[in-house]
Amino acid sequence: MTELPQDSVGLVTPETAHFDDPLPLACGRTLPAYDLVYETYGTLNAERTNAILICHALSGHHHAAGYHSLDERKPGWWDAHIGPGKSIDTDRFFVVSVNNLGGCHGSTGPNTPNPETGEPWGPDFPMMTVLDWVHSQARLADRLGIERFAAVVGGSLGGMQVLQWTLSYPERIAHAAVIAATPKLSAQNIAFNEVARQAIRSDPDFHDGHYAEHGTLPRRGLKLARMVGHITYLSEDAMGSKFGRDLRSEDFNFGYDVEFQVESYLRYQGDTFSTSFDANTYLLMTKALDYFDPAAARGGDLAAALAPASCPFLVVSFSSDWRFPPSRSKELANALIRAGKPVSYVNIDSPHGHDAFLLPEPRYQAVFAAFMARVAHDQGLEDRR
Amino acid sequence: MTELPQDSVGLVTPETAHFDDPLPLACGRTLPAYDLVYETYGTLNAERTNAILICHALSGHHHAAGYHSLDERKPGWWDAHIGPGKSIDTDRFFVVSVNNLGGCHGSTGPNTPNPETGEPWGPDFPMMTVLDWVHSQARLADRLGIERFAAVVGGSLGGMQVLQWTLSYPERIAHAAVIAATPKLSAQNIAFNEVARQAIRSDPDFHDGHYAEHGTLPRRGLKLARMVGHITYLSEDAMGSKFGRDLRSEDFNFGYDVEFQVESYLRYQGDTFSTSFDANTYLLMTKALDYFDPAAARGGDLAAALAPASCPFLVVSFSSDWRFPPSRSKELANALIRAGKPVSYVNIDSPHGHDAFLLPEPRYQAVFAAFMARVAHDQGLEDRR
């Protein structure tokens, strides 16, 4: 690439914030010290009223928009929605995107050194929860001088963090956008996560998580985990129209080489992921998903659990999402209504399944942009374009 | 057990038919000689007009009804529907249930000796298709003196065999019951099969299918394959009402031991299966599913492909089946209507997902029994009860 797109935030460089104050975790352990890697796009205004926090999903990271170099093949994972003139308009907003603790893209996690041993944490890294992430994100906000986010925004597991923000720090979040998420995983969601975990943990190269010491990588397990994941991210229709029963060659080979295009796609996705993502991180991310259930402490009464929330919500689901289907977003929207909270709920007609939250569907963009315009208005931000 | 249930076919003993006439296969190879293991229930009448063929599904076998011994914990897999006074009434019908070629329950397959080497076939066993099974079943019918089946009946992959019977041997099948099946797999169906295959084939104990020579079993892979399978056999609602988010212990353990009941269930199902089923058989069964697509030879025109069929059809689907959802059965029913064939289609309201075809749902039983009563009537069978 010789020139970046006009509506890109352009070249970005991740930053690292080091924290020496111990972080008590939901699992009962304490993280003695930690780094958070993050990116920012746009400029924090003098009043510090235009900050947006982006929360990432299972395999996400801090690189949500722009490019790390001109050689980068693809921009950040949410580039469709973050940039000058985009839904999250960086001419207006100051965007903070952080790699969660336990991640594998620079923030403290299983593949970073345990200060007590000097060796990578590996499987000894403490189990993380959505609550822990929100606390660590609040500390990053302190560090950046952001007392209150104009909005906290995220899809999937990112949406769960948004929801937790409204409960843990209601005074520090002015608007919440919970996209393609669920107030808790279903038994089927947990079941798919468990298959992924068993695939990784039963890989002989996993060595109980100590693969780094053994000089191995549980590639087979991570590949399978990602293949299963991909099936749940795409709708049956999207997979059908993308691949159908198309053959890779002209005829059946009556063997176990790739016969159908969909097999080729899944194997490729799995192979790529298996060498680029940390297995211990994948495991703990799936557990964080399983654990999330803010209503549990209130006997399953979600409306009661939402009592602390005080900001306006946008809740978005996608018609063909079967991982976190519209019914789960409706459950949240209805509980917010019962709790007397201001909420807009939109179900976007899309064939792209759960992955739709990442894509530039026009109606989704219109809804998202309108919500962010309201955020700007409520925060008294001038249009600086 | 000291006494068998009144409506059971009672104690049954499998029989073996040996065939010396080579069987040409769809893959281009020829099976030189083979055994078929089967069970029969009821009595073939003098006119030989009361024979019913049962076709089994992915992990099924010939033991469809009754007990092999008084110690057997559970009866055959379709005992809910086969027996005196049941839908397939053994007081009226003579029922033949066969273990398919390539299976692992006695019929010639990967775990039986290759006559050329004296060693188990293993991965050298030829790839099987639904068409091959139907041809082998027709030869068994010859052997048993059955010129024409009063009905051929099956669920899931078994339903595909029924459909193939109506096309390959229209003159030998008087009625067809295609239950919880599909005229072809979707890309998502193939994708789930591919995950199962990759799980098995990437298990280091698989040894390219030669695990018997290595004295190993690809337990990890088969376990994962079965876990994925189980998720697709149950509806999301059934899994939810069966397990919800119930914990195994009182609180989270924040580790990778079982936390949720659904994890415990899946691990148990996977473990049991991983030592009781042959991995090479599992692989070839999933490929037979993938390959099945009778409309392909007619450019995807299912109605045109159905032209040879001449018998009345019963097509049954289940409302919560998301493996082969009602829309796939409707596709078949509509194609039969377009082709001018007699068809009754029923969608049974059931929360049990794909597994519903195995269960004694009252409305399903009523529909199935009514169809079989019609079969008896059409065949001029007296009620001998």
PDB file of C-alpha atoms in Angstrom, chain A residues 46-159:
ATOM      1  CA  ALA A  46      -9.777  19.818  26.820  1.00  0.00           C
ATOM      2  CA  GLU A  47     -12.920  18.957  28.791  1.00  0.00           C
ATOM      3  CA  ARG A  48     -12.139  15.232  28.484  1.00  0.00           C
ATOM      4  CA  THR A  49     -15.718  14.574  27.503  1.00  0.00           C
ATOM      5  CA  ASN A  50     -15.171  12.834  24.164  1.00  0.00           C
ATOM      6  CA  ALA A  51     -13.522   9.549  25.118  1.00  0.00           C
ATOM      7  CA  ILE A  52     -14.871   6.251  23.784  1.00  0.00           C
ATOM      8  CA  LEU A  53     -13.709   2.889  25.084  1.00  0.00           C
ATOM      9  CA  ILE A  54     -13.713  -0.080  22.701  1.00  0.00           C
ATOM     10  CA  CYS A  55     -13.918  -3.542  24.285  1.00  0.00           C
ATOM     11  CA  HIS A  56     -12.765  -6.509  22.229  1.00  0.00           C
ATOM     12  CA  ALA A  57     -14.137 -10.017  21.772  1.00  0.00           C
ATOM     13  CA  LEU A  58     -12.731 -13.551  22.198  1.00  0.00           C
ATOM     14  CA  SER A  59      -9.842 -13.393  19.743  1.00  0.00           C
ATOM     15  CA  GLY A  60      -9.634  -9.606  19.472  1.00  0.00           C
ATOM     16  CA  HIS A  61      -7.026  -7.121  20.627  1.00  0.00           C
ATOM     17  CA  HIS A  62      -6.216  -3.423  20.874  1.00  0.00           C
ATOM     18  CA  HIS A  63      -5.683  -2.928  17.145  1.00  0.00           C
ATOM     19  CA  ALA A  64      -9.237  -1.899  16.260  1.00  0.00           C
ATOM     20  CA  ALA A  65      -8.579   0.675  13.524  1.00  0.00           C
ATOM     21  CA  GLY A  66      -5.940   1.999  11.156  1.00  0.00           C
ATOM     22  CA  TYR A  67      -2.669   0.402  10.157  1.00  0.00           C
ATOM     23  CA  HIS A  68       0.533  -0.441  11.984  1.00  0.00           C
ATOM     24  CA  SER A  69       2.481  -0.007   8.773  1.00  0.00           C
ATOM     25  CA  LEU A  70       1.971   0.574   5.091  1.00  0.00           C
ATOM     26  CA  ASP A  71       2.708  -3.124   4.602  1.00  0.00           C
ATOM     27  CA  GLU A  72      -0.185  -4.244   6.773  1.00  0.00           C
ATOM     28  CA  ARG A  73      -2.560  -6.225   4.638  1.00  0.00           C
ATOM     29  CA  LYS A  74      -5.699  -5.476   6.649  1.00  0.00           C
ATOM     30  CA  PRO A  75      -6.600  -2.609   8.989  1.00  0.00           C
ATOM     31  CA  GLY A  76      -7.714  -3.066  12.616  1.00  0.00           C
ATOM     32  CA  TRP A  77     -10.646  -5.383  13.319  1.00  0.00           C
ATOM     33  CA  TRP A  78     -13.307  -2.655  13.653  1.00  0.00           C
ATOM     34  CA  ASP A  79     -11.958  -0.290  11.017  1.00  0.00           C
ATOM     35  CA  ALA A  80     -15.358  -0.354   9.289  1.00  0.00           C
ATOM     36  CA  HIS A  81     -16.777   1.598  12.209  1.00  0.00           C
ATOM     37  CA  ILE A  82     -13.894   3.725  13.540  1.00  0.00           C
ATOM     38  CA  GLY A  83     -12.351   6.602  11.572  1.00  0.00           C
ATOM     39  CA  PRO A  84     -12.947  10.086  10.224  1.00  0.00           C
ATOM     40  CA  GLY A  85     -16.622  10.313   9.255  1.00  0.00           C
ATOM     41  CA  LYS A  86     -17.375   6.746  10.359  1.00  0.00           C
ATOM     42  CA  SER A  87     -19.881   5.711  13.043  1.00  0.00           C
ATOM     43  CA  ILE A  88     -17.282   6.257  15.745  1.00  0.00           C
ATOM     44  CA  ASP A  89     -16.061   9.478  14.203  1.00  0.00           C
ATOM     45  CA  THR A  90     -12.456  10.153  15.161  1.00  0.00           C
ATOM     46  CA  ASP A  91     -12.870  13.797  14.127  1.00  0.00           C
ATOM     47  CA  ARG A  92     -15.177  14.048  17.127  1.00  0.00           C
ATOM     48  CA  PHE A  93     -14.172  11.329  19.506  1.00  0.00           C
ATOM     49  CA  PHE A  94     -11.029  10.172  21.265  1.00  0.00           C
ATOM     50  CA  VAL A  95     -11.073   6.404  20.992  1.00  0.00           C
ATOM     51  CA  VAL A  96      -9.254   4.075  23.397  1.00  0.00           C
ATOM     52  CA  SER A  97      -8.878   0.415  22.444  1.00  0.00           C
ATOM     53  CA  VAL A  98      -7.156  -1.902  24.901  1.00  0.00           C
ATOM     54  CA  ASN A  99      -5.851  -5.470  24.769  1.00  0.00           C
ATOM     55  CA  ASN A 100      -7.436  -7.244  27.714  1.00  0.00           C
ATOM     56  CA  LEU A 101      -5.439  -8.819  30.513  1.00  0.00           C
ATOM     57  CA  GLY A 102      -4.828 -12.457  29.714  1.00  0.00           C
ATOM     58  CA  GLY A 103      -4.639 -11.597  26.021  1.00  0.00           C
ATOM     59  CA  CYS A 104      -1.733 -12.498  23.788  1.00  0.00           C
ATOM     60  CA  HIS A 105      -1.049  -9.229  21.999  1.00  0.00           C
ATOM     61  CA  GLY A 106       1.155  -7.411  24.481  1.00  0.00           C
ATOM     62  CA  SER A 107      -0.914  -6.925  27.608  1.00  0.00           C
ATOM     63  CA  THR A 108       0.081  -9.062  30.576  1.00  0.00           C
ATOM     64  CA  GLY A 109      -1.114 -12.594  29.995  1.00  0.00           C
ATOM     65  CA  PRO A 110      -0.006 -16.221  29.744  1.00  0.00           C
ATOM     66  CA  ASN A 111       2.699 -15.409  27.185  1.00  0.00           C
ATOM     67  CA  THR A 112       4.296 -12.565  29.183  1.00  0.00           C
ATOM     68  CA  PRO A 113       6.757 -13.032  32.059  1.00  0.00           C
ATOM     69  CA  ASN A 114       5.547 -13.812  35.551  1.00  0.00           C
ATOM     70  CA  PRO A 115       7.567 -11.312  37.656  1.00  0.00           C
ATOM     71  CA  GLU A 116       8.058 -13.947  40.354  1.00  0.00           C
ATOM     72  CA  THR A 117       9.820 -16.388  38.058  1.00  0.00           C
ATOM     73  CA  GLY A 118      10.908 -14.380  35.052  1.00  0.00           C
ATOM     74  CA  GLU A 119       9.367 -17.113  32.885  1.00  0.00           C
ATOM     75  CA  PRO A 120       6.107 -16.774  30.916  1.00  0.00           C
ATOM     76  CA  TRP A 121       3.028 -17.158  33.115  1.00  0.00           C
ATOM     77  CA  GLY A 122       1.678 -19.944  30.925  1.00  0.00           C
ATOM     78  CA  PRO A 123      -1.133 -21.860  32.618  1.00  0.00           C
ATOM     79  CA  ASP A 124      -0.314 -20.227  35.975  1.00  0.00           C
ATOM     80  CA  PHE A 125      -1.800 -16.966  34.777  1.00  0.00           C
ATOM     81  CA  PRO A 126      -4.892 -16.318  36.901  1.00  0.00           C
ATOM     82  CA  MET A 127      -8.358 -16.916  35.460  1.00  0.00           C
ATOM     83  CA  MET A 128      -9.833 -13.641  34.253  1.00  0.00           C
ATOM     84  CA  THR A 129     -13.431 -12.479  34.298  1.00  0.00           C
ATOM     85  CA  VAL A 130     -15.292  -9.667  32.570  1.00  0.00           C
ATOM     86  CA  LEU A 131     -15.370  -7.865  35.928  1.00  0.00           C
ATOM     87  CA  ASP A 132     -11.564  -7.996  36.196  1.00  0.00           C
ATOM     88  CA  TRP A 133     -11.205  -6.550  32.719  1.00  0.00           C
ATOM     89  CA  VAL A 134     -13.546  -3.689  33.506  1.00  0.00           C
ATOM     90  CA  HIS A 135     -11.589  -2.847  36.658  1.00  0.00           C
ATOM     91  CA  SER A 136      -8.317  -2.852  34.710  1.00  0.00           C
ATOM     92  CA  GLN A 137      -9.859  -0.689  31.977  1.00  0.00           C
ATOM     93  CA  ALA A 138     -11.007   1.799  34.627  1.00  0.00           C
ATOM     94  CA  ARG A 139      -7.417   2.065  35.854  1.00  0.00           C
ATOM     95  CA  LEU A 140      -6.260   2.741  32.332  1.00  0.00           C
ATOM     96  CA  ALA A 141      -8.898   5.484  32.139  1.00  0.00           C
ATOM     97  CA  ASP A 142      -7.473   6.983  35.347  1.00  0.00           C
ATOM     98  CA  ARG A 143      -4.036   6.921  33.803  1.00  0.00           C
ATOM     99  CA  LEU A 144      -5.314   8.697  30.677  1.00  0.00           C
ATOM    100  CA  GLY A 145      -7.165  11.292  32.745  1.00  0.00           C
ATOM    101  CA  ILE A 146     -10.578  10.105  31.595  1.00  0.00           C
ATOM    102  CA  GLU A 147     -13.034  10.405  34.439  1.00  0.00           C
ATOM    103  CA  ARG A 148     -16.060   9.391  32.436  1.00  0.00           C
ATOM    104  CA  PHE A 149     -16.339   7.747  29.027  1.00  0.00           C
ATOM    105  CA  ALA A 150     -18.751   9.378  26.578  1.00  0.00           C
ATOM    106  CA  ALA A 151     -19.506   5.790  25.587  1.00  0.00           C
ATOM    107  CA  VAL A 152     -18.233   2.278  26.118  1.00  0.00           C
ATOM    108  CA  VAL A 153     -18.807   0.127  23.052  1.00  0.00           C
ATOM    109  CA  GLY A 154     -18.269  -3.517  22.163  1.00  0.00           C
ATOM    110  CA  GLY A 155     -19.559  -6.580  20.342  1.00  0.00           C
ATOM    111  CA  SER A 156     -19.889 -10.167  21.558  1.00  0.00           C
ATOM    112  CA  LEU A 157     -17.636 -10.661  24.604  1.00  0.00           C
ATOM    113  CA  GLY A 158     -16.902  -6.932  24.190  1.00  0.00           C
ATOM    114  CA  GLY A 159     -20.608  -6.213  24.701  1.00  0.00           C
TER     115      GLY A 159
END
